[in-house]
Amino acid sequence: QSVLTQPPSVSGAPGQRVTISCTGSSSNIGAGYDVYWYQQLPGTAPKLLISSDNNRPSGVPDRFSGSKSGISASLAISGLQAEDEADYYCQSYDNRVSPSYVFGTGTKVTV
Amino acid sequence: QVQLQESGPGLVRPSGTLSLTCAVSGDSISSSNWWSWVRQPPGKGLMWIGEIYQSGKTNYNPSLKSRVTISVDKSKNQFSLKLSSVTAADTAVYYCARSPGGNLDFWGQGSLVTVSS
């Protein structure tokens, strides 16, 4: 029941740059709500990676960056490392029926 | 450091009620934060279930609203989830998380709940 669409997978060699798109609609990203990104390593809980479109919580490497335009957002990972292999989810807010958090479909990053 | 820990039965019978509790440490349940539940079916993506504020005010995912109840216990610094009339489709890892405003910044480790007879 995800309302934010992400590519199922992206891959890159160590050191390369990859981007993950997150496409929503006028009731969520297009309405101006902030976009957040989470990293989920295998068998663990999601971890907040990017806050409020492009802010990194303490401890998150500056290799990770976010952006937003219109009804879409993107996460970029530069200088790809083996430890970045994980699932990544975008998240925003949706006001279509009642205010609620919505997640993206998730993207598996393979290094 | 804020820590959250889910607890509850790992197996629930079909048509029964799923009940989980989230114990919070390193922050007060009465702080200016909301507290959320999120679930993830095996091999699938994340779904937000709902959230509660210290006052007891709640917001629920419209798709689950008729079956969900989230409550808070300030004396124990914890909050709880009840999901009624469960089916196999409700089998998932259930996470509790802190919601400071628009996002989920601290998560529990997750609790796998299987719905099966």
Coordinates of C-alpha atoms in Angstrom, one line a residue:
Chain A
Q1 CA 0.0 0.0 0.0
S2 CA 3.1 2.2 -0.6
V3 CA 2.2 5.5 -2.3
L4 CA 5.8 6.5 -2.9
T5 CA 7.5 4.7 -5.8
Q6 CA 11.2 3.7 -5.8
P7 CA 13.2 1.5 -8.2
P8 CA 13.4 -2.1 -6.9
S9 CA 17.2 -2.1 -7.1
V10 CA 20.3 -0.2 -8.0
S11 CA 23.9 -1.3 -8.2
G12 CA 27.3 0.2 -8.4
A13 CA 31.0 -0.6 -8.0
P14 CA 32.9 0.6 -5.0
G15 CA 33.7 4.3 -5.3
Q16 CA 30.9 5.0 -7.7
R17 CA 27.9 7.3 -7.2
V18 CA 24.4 5.9 -7.3
T19 CA 21.0 7.7 -7.0
I20 CA 17.6 6.4 -5.8
S21 CA 14.5 8.1 -6.9
C22 CA 11.3 8.5 -4.9
T23 CA 8.2 9.6 -6.8
G24 CA 5.0 10.7 -5.0
S25 CA 2.0 12.9 -5.8
S26 CA 0.3 16.2 -5.0
S27 CA -1.0 14.8 -1.7
N28 CA 2.4 14.0 -0.3
I29 CA 5.8 15.2 -1.7
G30 CA 4.1 17.6 -4.1
A31 CA 2.2 19.2 -1.2
G32 CA 5.5 20.3 0.3
Y33 CA 5.9 17.8 3.0
D34 CA 9.5 16.9 3.9
V35 CA 11.1 13.7 2.7
Y36 CA 13.1 11.4 4.9
W37 CA 15.4 8.5 4.0
Y38 CA 16.1 5.3 6.0
Q39 CA 18.8 2.7 5.6
Q40 CA 17.9 -0.9 6.6
L41 CA 20.8 -3.3 6.9
P42 CA 19.9 -7.0 6.6
G43 CA 18.1 -8.3 9.7
T44 CA 18.1 -4.9 11.5
A45 CA 15.6 -2.0 12.1
P46 CA 15.6 0.9 9.7
K47 CA 17.9 3.8 10.6
L48 CA 17.2 7.5 9.8
L49 CA 19.7 8.5 7.2
I50 CA 18.4 11.8 5.8
S51 CA 16.0 14.2 7.6
S52 CA 13.9 17.0 6.2
D53 CA 14.9 16.6 2.5
N54 CA 18.7 17.0 3.0
N55 CA 19.9 17.0 6.6
R56 CA 22.1 14.3 8.0
P57 CA 21.6 13.2 11.6
S58 CA 24.8 13.0 13.7
G59 CA 27.0 10.2 12.6
V60 CA 25.8 9.8 9.0
P61 CA 28.6 10.2 6.5
D62 CA 28.5 13.1 4.1
R63 CA 28.6 10.6 1.3
F64 CA 24.8 10.5 1.6
S65 CA 22.8 13.4 0.4
G66 CA 19.1 14.1 -0.4
S67 CA 17.2 16.4 -2.7
K68 CA 13.6 17.2 -3.6
S69 CA 11.8 18.7 -6.6
G70 CA 8.2 18.8 -7.4
I71 CA 6.6 15.4 -6.6
S72 CA 9.9 13.6 -6.4
A73 CA 12.9 13.2 -4.2
S74 CA 16.3 11.5 -4.6
L75 CA 19.0 10.0 -2.4
A76 CA 22.5 10.0 -3.7
I77 CA 25.3 7.9 -2.4
S78 CA 28.8 8.9 -3.5
G79 CA 32.0 7.0 -3.0
L80 CA 30.0 3.8 -2.7
Q81 CA 31.3 1.3 0.0
A82 CA 30.6 -2.3 0.6
E83 CA 28.9 -1.4 3.9
D84 CA 26.3 0.6 2.0
E85 CA 24.7 -2.5 0.7
A86 CA 21.2 -2.4 2.2
D87 CA 17.6 -1.5 1.6
Y88 CA 16.7 2.2 1.4
Y89 CA 13.3 3.7 2.0
C90 CA 11.9 7.2 1.5
Q91 CA 9.2 8.5 3.7
S92 CA 6.9 11.5 3.7
Y93 CA 3.5 12.6 4.9
D94 CA 0.2 12.3 3.0
N95 CA -3.0 14.2 3.5
R96 CA -5.2 12.4 1.0
V97 CA -7.6 10.8 3.4
S98 CA -6.2 11.7 6.9
P99 CA -2.7 12.8 7.8
S100 CA -0.5 9.8 7.8
Y101 CA 3.1 8.7 7.2
V102 CA 3.8 7.0 3.9
F103 CA 6.8 5.0 2.9
G104 CA 8.4 4.3 -0.5
T105 CA 8.4 0.8 -2.0
G106 CA 12.1 0.3 -1.1
T107 CA 15.3 0.0 -3.1
K108 CA 18.0 -2.7 -2.7
V109 CA 21.4 -1.2 -3.2
T110 CA 24.0 -3.8 -4.3
V111 CA 27.7 -2.9 -4.2
Chain B
Q1 CA 20.5 7.6 24.1
V2 CA 16.9 6.8 23.4
Q3 CA 16.1 3.1 23.3
L4 CA 12.8 1.3 22.5
Q5 CA 12.1 -2.3 23.1
E6 CA 9.0 -4.2 21.8
S7 CA 7.6 -7.2 23.7
G8 CA 4.6 -9.5 23.3
P9 CA 3.5 -12.9 22.0
G10 CA 5.2 -14.1 18.8
L11 CA 2.2 -16.2 17.7
V12 CA -1.4 -15.1 17.4
R13 CA -4.3 -17.2 16.2
P14 CA -6.3 -16.1 13.2
S15 CA -9.3 -13.8 14.2
G16 CA -7.5 -13.1 17.5
T17 CA -6.0 -9.8 18.7
L18 CA -2.3 -8.9 18.4
S19 CA -0.9 -7.1 21.4
L20 CA 2.5 -5.5 21.7
T21 CA 4.1 -3.1 24.2
C22 CA 7.0 -0.8 23.6
A23 CA 9.1 0.2 26.6
V24 CA 10.9 3.5 26.2
S25 CA 14.2 4.5 27.9
G26 CA 16.4 7.6 27.6
D27 CA 13.3 9.8 27.0
S28 CA 10.0 10.4 28.6
I29 CA 6.8 9.2 27.0
S30 CA 5.5 12.6 28.2
S31 CA 8.0 14.6 26.1
S32 CA 7.0 16.6 23.1
N33 CA 7.2 13.6 20.8
W34 CA 4.7 11.3 19.1
W35 CA 5.2 7.5 19.4
S36 CA 4.6 5.3 16.4
W37 CA 4.1 1.7 15.3
V38 CA 5.4 0.4 11.9
R39 CA 5.3 -3.1 10.5
Q40 CA 7.1 -5.0 7.8
P41 CA 5.9 -8.3 6.4
P42 CA 8.6 -10.8 5.7
G43 CA 10.6 -9.7 2.6
K44 CA 8.4 -6.7 2.0
G45 CA 8.3 -3.0 2.7
L46 CA 7.4 -0.7 5.6
M47 CA 3.9 0.3 6.6
W48 CA 3.1 2.9 9.2
I49 CA 0.3 1.7 11.5
G50 CA -0.3 4.7 13.7
E51 CA 1.0 7.1 16.4
I52 CA 0.0 8.4 19.9
Y53 CA 0.9 11.6 21.8
Q54 CA 1.2 11.8 25.6
S55 CA -2.3 13.3 25.8
G56 CA -3.7 10.1 24.3
K57 CA -4.4 11.7 20.9
T58 CA -3.9 9.2 18.1
N59 CA -3.6 9.1 14.3
Y60 CA -4.0 5.8 12.4
N61 CA -3.3 4.5 9.0
P62 CA -6.7 4.7 7.2
S63 CA -6.3 1.1 5.9
L64 CA -6.0 -0.3 9.4
K65 CA -8.0 2.2 11.4
S66 CA -11.0 0.0 12.1
R67 CA -8.8 -2.7 13.8
V68 CA -6.1 -0.7 15.5
T69 CA -5.9 0.8 19.0
I70 CA -2.8 2.5 20.4
S71 CA -2.6 3.5 24.0
V72 CA 0.0 5.0 26.3
D73 CA 1.0 4.3 29.9
K74 CA 2.8 7.2 31.4
S75 CA 3.5 5.5 34.7
K76 CA 5.5 2.8 32.9
N77 CA 6.9 5.0 30.2
Q78 CA 5.5 2.7 27.5
F79 CA 2.9 2.6 24.8
S80 CA 1.0 -0.3 23.3
L81 CA -0.5 -1.6 20.1
K82 CA -3.6 -3.8 19.7
L83 CA -4.7 -5.1 16.3
S84 CA -7.9 -7.0 16.2
S85 CA -9.3 -9.7 13.8
V86 CA -5.9 -10.6 12.6
T87 CA -5.2 -12.8 9.5
A88 CA -2.1 -14.3 8.0
A89 CA -1.7 -11.0 6.1
D90 CA -0.9 -9.4 9.5
T91 CA 2.2 -11.5 9.9
A92 CA 5.1 -9.1 10.1
V93 CA 7.9 -7.6 12.1
Y94 CA 6.4 -4.9 14.2
Y95 CA 8.6 -1.9 15.2
C96 CA 7.9 0.9 17.6
A97 CA 9.6 4.2 17.0
R98 CA 9.8 7.8 18.2
S99 CA 8.2 10.5 16.0
P100 CA 9.6 13.9 16.8
G101 CA 7.8 15.5 13.9
G102 CA 7.4 14.1 10.4
N103 CA 9.9 11.3 10.7
L104 CA 10.9 8.3 12.9
D105 CA 14.3 8.9 14.5
F106 CA 14.7 6.1 17.0
W107 CA 13.5 2.6 16.4
G108 CA 13.1 -0.6 18.4
Q109 CA 14.8 -3.8 17.2
G110 CA 11.5 -5.2 16.1
S111 CA 9.2 -8.1 17.1
L112 CA 8.2 -10.8 14.7
V113 CA 4.5 -11.7 15.1
T114 CA 3.2 -14.7 13.2
V115 CA -0.5 -15.3 12.7
S116 CA -1.2 -19.0 12.4
S117 CA -3.4 -21.7 13.9

